[in-house]
XYZ file of C-alpha atoms in Angstrom:
394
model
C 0.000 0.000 0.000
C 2.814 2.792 1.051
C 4.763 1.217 -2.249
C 1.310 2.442 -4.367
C 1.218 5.738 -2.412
C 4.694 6.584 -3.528
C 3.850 6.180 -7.184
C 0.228 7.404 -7.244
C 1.842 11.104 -7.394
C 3.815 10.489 -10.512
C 1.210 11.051 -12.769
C 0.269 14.509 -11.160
C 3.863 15.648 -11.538
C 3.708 14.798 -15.110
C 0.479 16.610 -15.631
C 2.223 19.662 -14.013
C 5.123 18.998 -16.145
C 2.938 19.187 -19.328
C 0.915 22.539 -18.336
C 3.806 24.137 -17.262
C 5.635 23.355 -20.516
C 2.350 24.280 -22.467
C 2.393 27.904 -20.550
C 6.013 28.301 -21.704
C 4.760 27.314 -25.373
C 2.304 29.637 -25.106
C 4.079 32.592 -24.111
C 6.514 32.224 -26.284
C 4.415 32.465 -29.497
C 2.291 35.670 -27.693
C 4.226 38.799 -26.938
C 3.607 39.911 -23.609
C 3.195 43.435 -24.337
C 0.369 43.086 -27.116
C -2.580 44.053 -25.780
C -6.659 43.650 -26.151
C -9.063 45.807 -24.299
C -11.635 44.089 -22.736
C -14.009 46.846 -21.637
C -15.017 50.752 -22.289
C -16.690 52.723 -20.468
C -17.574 56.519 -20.446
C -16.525 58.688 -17.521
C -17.842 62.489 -18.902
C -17.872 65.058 -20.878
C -16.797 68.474 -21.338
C -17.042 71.499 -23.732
C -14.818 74.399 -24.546
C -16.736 77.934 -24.655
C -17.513 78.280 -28.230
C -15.507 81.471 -30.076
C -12.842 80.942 -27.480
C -9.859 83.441 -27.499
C -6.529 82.528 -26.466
C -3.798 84.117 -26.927
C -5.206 86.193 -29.715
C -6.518 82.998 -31.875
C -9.711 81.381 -31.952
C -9.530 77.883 -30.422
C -11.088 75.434 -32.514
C -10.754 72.519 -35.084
C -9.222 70.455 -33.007
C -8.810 67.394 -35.043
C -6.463 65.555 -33.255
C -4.757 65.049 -30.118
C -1.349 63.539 -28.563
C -0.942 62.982 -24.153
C 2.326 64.403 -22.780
C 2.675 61.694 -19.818
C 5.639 63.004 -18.602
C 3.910 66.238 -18.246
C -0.121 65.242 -17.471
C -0.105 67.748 -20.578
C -2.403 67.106 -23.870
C -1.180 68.587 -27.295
C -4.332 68.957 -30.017
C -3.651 69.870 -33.391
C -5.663 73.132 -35.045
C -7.069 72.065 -38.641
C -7.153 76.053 -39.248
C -6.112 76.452 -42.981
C -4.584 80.151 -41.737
C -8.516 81.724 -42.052
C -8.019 82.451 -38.258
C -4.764 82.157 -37.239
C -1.173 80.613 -38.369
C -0.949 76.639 -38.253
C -0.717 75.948 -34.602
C -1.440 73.478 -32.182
C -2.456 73.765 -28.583
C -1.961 72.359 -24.987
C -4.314 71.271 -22.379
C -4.543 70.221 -19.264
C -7.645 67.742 -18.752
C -8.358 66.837 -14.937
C -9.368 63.360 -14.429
C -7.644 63.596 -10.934
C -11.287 62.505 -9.838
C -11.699 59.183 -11.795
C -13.688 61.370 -14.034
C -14.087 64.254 -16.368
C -16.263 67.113 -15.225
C -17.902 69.946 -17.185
C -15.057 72.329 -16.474
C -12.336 69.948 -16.454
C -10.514 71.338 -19.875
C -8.648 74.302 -19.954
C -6.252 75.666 -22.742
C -2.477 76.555 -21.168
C -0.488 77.406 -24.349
C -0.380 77.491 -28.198
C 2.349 76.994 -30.598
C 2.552 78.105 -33.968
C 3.701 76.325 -36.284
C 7.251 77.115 -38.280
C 8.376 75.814 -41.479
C 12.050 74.996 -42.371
C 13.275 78.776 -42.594
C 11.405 79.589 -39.444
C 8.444 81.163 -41.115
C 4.428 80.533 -40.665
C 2.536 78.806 -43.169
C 1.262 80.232 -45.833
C -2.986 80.419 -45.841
C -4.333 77.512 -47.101
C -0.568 75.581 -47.043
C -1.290 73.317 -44.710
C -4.211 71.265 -42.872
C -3.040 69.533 -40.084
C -5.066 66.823 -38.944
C -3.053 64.718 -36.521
C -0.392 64.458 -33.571
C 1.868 62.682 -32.545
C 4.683 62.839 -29.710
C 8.137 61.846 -29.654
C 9.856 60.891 -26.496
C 12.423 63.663 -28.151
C 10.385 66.480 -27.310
C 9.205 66.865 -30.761
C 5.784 65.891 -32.477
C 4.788 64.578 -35.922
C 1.998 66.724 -37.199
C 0.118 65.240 -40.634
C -1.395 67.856 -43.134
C -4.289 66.795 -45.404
C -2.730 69.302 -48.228
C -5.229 70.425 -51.190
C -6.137 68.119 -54.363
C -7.687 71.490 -56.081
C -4.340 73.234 -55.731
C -2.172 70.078 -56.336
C -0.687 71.046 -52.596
C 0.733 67.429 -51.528
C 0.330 66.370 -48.191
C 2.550 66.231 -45.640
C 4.159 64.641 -42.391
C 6.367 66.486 -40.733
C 8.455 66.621 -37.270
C 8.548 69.557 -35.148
C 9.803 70.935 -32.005
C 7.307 71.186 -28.963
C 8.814 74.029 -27.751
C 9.512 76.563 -30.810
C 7.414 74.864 -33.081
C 10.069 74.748 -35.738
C 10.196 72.108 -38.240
C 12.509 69.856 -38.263
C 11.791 66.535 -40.915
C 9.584 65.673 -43.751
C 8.893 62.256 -44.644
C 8.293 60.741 -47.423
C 4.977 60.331 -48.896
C 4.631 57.469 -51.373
C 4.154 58.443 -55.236
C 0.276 56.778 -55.045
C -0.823 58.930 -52.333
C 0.156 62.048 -54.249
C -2.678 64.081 -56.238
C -1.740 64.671 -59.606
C -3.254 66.850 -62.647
C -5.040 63.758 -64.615
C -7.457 63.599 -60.836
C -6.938 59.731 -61.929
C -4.807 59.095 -58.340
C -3.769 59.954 -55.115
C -6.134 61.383 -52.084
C -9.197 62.621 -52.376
C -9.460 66.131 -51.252
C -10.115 66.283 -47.375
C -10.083 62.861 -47.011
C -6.329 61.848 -46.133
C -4.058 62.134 -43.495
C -6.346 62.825 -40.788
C -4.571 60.404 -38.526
C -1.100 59.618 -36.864
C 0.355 57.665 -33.930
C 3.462 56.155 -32.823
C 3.881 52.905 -31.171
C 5.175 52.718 -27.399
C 8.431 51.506 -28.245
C 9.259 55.080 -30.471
C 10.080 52.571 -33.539
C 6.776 53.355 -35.531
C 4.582 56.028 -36.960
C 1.155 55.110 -38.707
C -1.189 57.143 -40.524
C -4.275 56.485 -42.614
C -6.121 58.327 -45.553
C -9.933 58.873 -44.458
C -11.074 57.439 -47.398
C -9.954 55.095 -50.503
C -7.432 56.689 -52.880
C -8.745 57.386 -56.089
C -7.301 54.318 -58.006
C -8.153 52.264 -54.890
C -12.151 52.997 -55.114
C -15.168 55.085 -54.284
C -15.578 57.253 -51.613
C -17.793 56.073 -48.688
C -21.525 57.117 -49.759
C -25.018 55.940 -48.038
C -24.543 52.270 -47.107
C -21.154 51.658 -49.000
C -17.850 51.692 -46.908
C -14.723 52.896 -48.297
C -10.830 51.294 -48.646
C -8.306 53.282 -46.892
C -4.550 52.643 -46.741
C -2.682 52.338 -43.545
C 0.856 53.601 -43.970
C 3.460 52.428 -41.553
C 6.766 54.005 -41.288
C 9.994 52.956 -39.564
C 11.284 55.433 -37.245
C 14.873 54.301 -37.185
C 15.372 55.455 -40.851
C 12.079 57.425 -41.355
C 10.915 55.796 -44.705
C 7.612 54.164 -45.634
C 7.763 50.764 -45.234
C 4.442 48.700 -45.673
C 0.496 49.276 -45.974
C -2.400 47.923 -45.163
C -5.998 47.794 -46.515
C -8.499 49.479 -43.868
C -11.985 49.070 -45.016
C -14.406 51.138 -43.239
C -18.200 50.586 -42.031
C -20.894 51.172 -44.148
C -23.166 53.681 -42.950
C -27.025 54.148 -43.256
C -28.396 57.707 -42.412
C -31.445 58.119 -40.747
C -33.731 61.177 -41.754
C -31.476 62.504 -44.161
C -33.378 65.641 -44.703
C -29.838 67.890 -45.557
C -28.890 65.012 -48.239
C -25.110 65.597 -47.205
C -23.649 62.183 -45.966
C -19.691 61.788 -44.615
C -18.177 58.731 -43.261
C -14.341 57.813 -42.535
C -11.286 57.366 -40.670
C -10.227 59.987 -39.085
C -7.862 59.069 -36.628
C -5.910 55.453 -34.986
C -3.906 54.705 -32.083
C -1.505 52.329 -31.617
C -1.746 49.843 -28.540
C 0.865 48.175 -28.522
C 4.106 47.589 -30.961
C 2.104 44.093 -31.626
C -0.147 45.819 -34.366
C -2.883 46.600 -32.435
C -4.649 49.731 -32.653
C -8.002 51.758 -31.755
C -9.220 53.162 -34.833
C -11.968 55.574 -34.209
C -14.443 55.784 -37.446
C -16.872 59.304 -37.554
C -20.127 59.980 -40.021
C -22.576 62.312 -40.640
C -25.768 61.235 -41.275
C -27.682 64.196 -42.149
C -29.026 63.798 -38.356
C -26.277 63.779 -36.204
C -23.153 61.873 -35.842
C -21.643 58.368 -35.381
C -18.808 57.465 -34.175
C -17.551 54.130 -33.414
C -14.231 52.438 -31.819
C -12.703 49.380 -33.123
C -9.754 47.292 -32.057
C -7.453 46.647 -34.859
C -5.364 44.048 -35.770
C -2.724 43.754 -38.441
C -1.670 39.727 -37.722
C -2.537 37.937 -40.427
C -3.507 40.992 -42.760
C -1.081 41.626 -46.094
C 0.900 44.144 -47.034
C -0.137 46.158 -49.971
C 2.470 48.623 -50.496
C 3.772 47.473 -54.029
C 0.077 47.780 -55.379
C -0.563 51.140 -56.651
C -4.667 50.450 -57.494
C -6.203 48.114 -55.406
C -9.076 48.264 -58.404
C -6.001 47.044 -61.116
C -6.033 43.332 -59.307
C -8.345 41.492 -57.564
C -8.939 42.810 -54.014
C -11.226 40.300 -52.797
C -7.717 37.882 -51.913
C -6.096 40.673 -50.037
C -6.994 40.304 -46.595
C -7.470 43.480 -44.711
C -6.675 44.701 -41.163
C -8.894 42.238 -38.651
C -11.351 44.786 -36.936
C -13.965 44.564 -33.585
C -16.177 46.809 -32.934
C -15.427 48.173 -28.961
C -18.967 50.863 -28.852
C -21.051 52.708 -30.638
C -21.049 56.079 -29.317
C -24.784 56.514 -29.984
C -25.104 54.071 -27.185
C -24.404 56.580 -25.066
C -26.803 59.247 -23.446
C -24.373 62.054 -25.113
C -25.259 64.759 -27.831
C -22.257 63.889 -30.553
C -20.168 66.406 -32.195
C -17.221 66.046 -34.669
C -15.520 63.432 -32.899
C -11.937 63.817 -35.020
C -9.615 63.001 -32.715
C -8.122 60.529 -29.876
C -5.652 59.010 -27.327
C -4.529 57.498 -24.172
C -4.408 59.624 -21.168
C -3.263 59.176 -17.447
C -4.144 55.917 -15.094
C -6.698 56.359 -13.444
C -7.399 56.457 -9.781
C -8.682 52.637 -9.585
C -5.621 52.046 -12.028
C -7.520 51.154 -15.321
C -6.634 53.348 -18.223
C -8.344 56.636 -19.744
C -8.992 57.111 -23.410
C -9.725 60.937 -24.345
C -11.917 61.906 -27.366
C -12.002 65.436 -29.002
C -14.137 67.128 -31.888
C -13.353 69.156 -34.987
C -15.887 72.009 -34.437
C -15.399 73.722 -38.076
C -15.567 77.433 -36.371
C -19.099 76.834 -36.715
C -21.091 78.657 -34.295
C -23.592 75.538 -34.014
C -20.822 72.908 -33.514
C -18.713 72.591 -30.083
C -15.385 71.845 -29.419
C -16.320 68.661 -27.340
C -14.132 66.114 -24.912
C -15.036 63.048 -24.085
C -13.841 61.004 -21.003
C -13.639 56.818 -20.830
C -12.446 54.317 -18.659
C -10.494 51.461 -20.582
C -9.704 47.668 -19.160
C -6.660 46.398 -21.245
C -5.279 43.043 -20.528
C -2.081 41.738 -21.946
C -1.973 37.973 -22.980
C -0.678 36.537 -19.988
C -3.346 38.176 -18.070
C -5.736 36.420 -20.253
C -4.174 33.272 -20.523
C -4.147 32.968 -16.392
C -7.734 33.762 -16.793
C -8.959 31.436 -19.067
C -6.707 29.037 -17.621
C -8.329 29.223 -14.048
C -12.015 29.338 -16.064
C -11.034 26.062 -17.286
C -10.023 24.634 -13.695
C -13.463 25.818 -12.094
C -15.453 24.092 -14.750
């Protein structure tokens, strides 16, 4: 009997054995730092006073916007074409101190204009910059949308927080460029609207709003549109792949005006994984949607030595894998422009804050709007411990 004892536990320590060497397996072929959020929820809203004055320009347009950890600072991008002031972008400071975001929790603390490369302002009508991104080298990419009717390309360029200043211009890809024929390149106000940079500094994404022209249509009532992701490497600053996006398509509801807009105006990278929140924005001709997605690019191909995606056969290229997070309409909130977005501060019970901001057009009847949520990520350990223990209550 004491002999059987002995060996009974052998099989245990086997079993251990195996799960322990599965776990290893397992971690191995998962990074540790990708990342999937597993819950959103909205903590408040607040409002900027409409016409405000600051520093002797007119905050608004506010179509993206980049958090300053270091600082508890937020930098938001101006899509002013120079009607109301120079190219500039502004910072905030956003309180969330409180676990949430109250009415008067925004205020505006600075604003920097914008420089070119021999220190000057931007012409009118030069630039429109969409999106922001910061560097960990006090710096911060800024994309520009440019202007199909005046064959003015657009741009991504590097600047210095502090004067402004520019300092690099990347590359744009020959397919994204408008040319005289109108038979390629961006549509007009429907390109670089977005920009982010992974954690780890080595990668800057953007995406055009909608499809090129040689890519396919516009997004219209009920039809989506492609859009291109564009990744570039940070170590050398060139282009490097793409990716087809294909957005939702959209149904309006009392479309009494008859105008209709739907795209992708801004992304966010989670992770250096290729995971991203992509935040997707329409107007219906009644309000607006907006929608968050997690993105994915495993699995998804890399389309950056087609110049048409309507010259081959798109239905075998597989796009970026997308989830829809929440539909903003879900929410007891009157919608704006949502344009813009990105992570903020921890919050008090440690989960993580996601900030929203609108594009108010200087129109008197829009606001410049923020918008507060909470955010549970887990990494793929965390759910691998979970599932496992899931398993062992069954």
């Amino acid at each position: 009997m004491k002999l059987i004892k002995k060996v009974f536990p052998i099989p245990r320590i086997l079993l251990f054995l195996i799960i322990f060497f599965c776990i290893i397996f397992l971690l191995n072929k998962l990074s540790l730092n990708a990342v999937e959020i597993s819950s959103i929820e909205f903590i408040g809203e607040a409002t900027l006073p409409k016409g405000l004055i600051f520093k002797k320009t007119e905050v608004g347009g506010l179509s993206g916007i980049s958090y300053d950890a270091k600082n508890n600072l937020y930098y938001a991008i101006s899509d002013d074409r120079g009607q109301k002031a120079a190219a500039r972008f502004y910072t905030l400071k956003i309180d969330l101190s409180k676990g949430y975001l109250q009415k008067g929790g925004v205020i505006a603390v600075n604003v920097t204009t914008l420089l070119n490369e021999k220190g000057q302002t931007f012409r009118p009508g030069e630039t429109d910059t969409e999106g922001i991104a910061l560097t960990n080298k006090s710096t911060v990419f800024i994309s520009s949308e440019g202007d199909v009717a005046k064959l003015i390309n657009p741009f991504i360029k590097e600047f210095s927080l502090s004067s402004g200043k520019e300092i690099t211009t990347f590359t744009i890809p020959n397919k994204f460029l408008p040319d005289k024929s109108a038979k390629q390149g961006i549509r007009n106000n429907l390109a670089f609207e977005s920009l982010t940079i992974t954690p780890d500094k080595n990668h800057l994404f953007t995406a055009t709003e909608n499809a090129l022209i040689q890519d396919g249509v516009a997004a219209k009532p009920n039809i989506g549109s492609p859009c291109r992701i564009l990744q570039y490497n940070l170590l050398n600053n060139q282009p490097e792949k793409e990716f087809l996006y294909q957005t939702e398509a959209v149904s309006p509801f009392l479309n009494l005006t008859g105008k209709f807009a739907s795209g992708l105006p801004d992304l966010l990278a989670l992770d250096n994984q290729g995971h991203f929140l992509t935040l997707e924005r329409s107007f219906t001709g009644l309000g607006f949607a907006i929608s968050l997605f997690q993105v994915s690019l495993e699995g998804s191909d890399d389309i950056h030595n087609i110049d048409s995606l309507l010259a081959v056969d798109s239905k075998n290229i597989k796009p970026v894998h997308k989830k829809l997070l929440l539909d903003l309409r879900s929410l007891n909130v009157l919608l704006d422009n949502i344009e813009g977005l990105t992570l903020g501060p921890k919050l008090p019970d440690g989960q993580q804050s996601l900030i929203l901001v609108s594009d108010n057009n200087f129109n008197s009847l829009q606001r410049t709007q923020i918008l507060a949520f909470k955010m549970k990520i887990e990494t793929p350990l965390n759910r691998l411990f979970r599932r496992l223990l899931l398993n062992l209550n069954r």
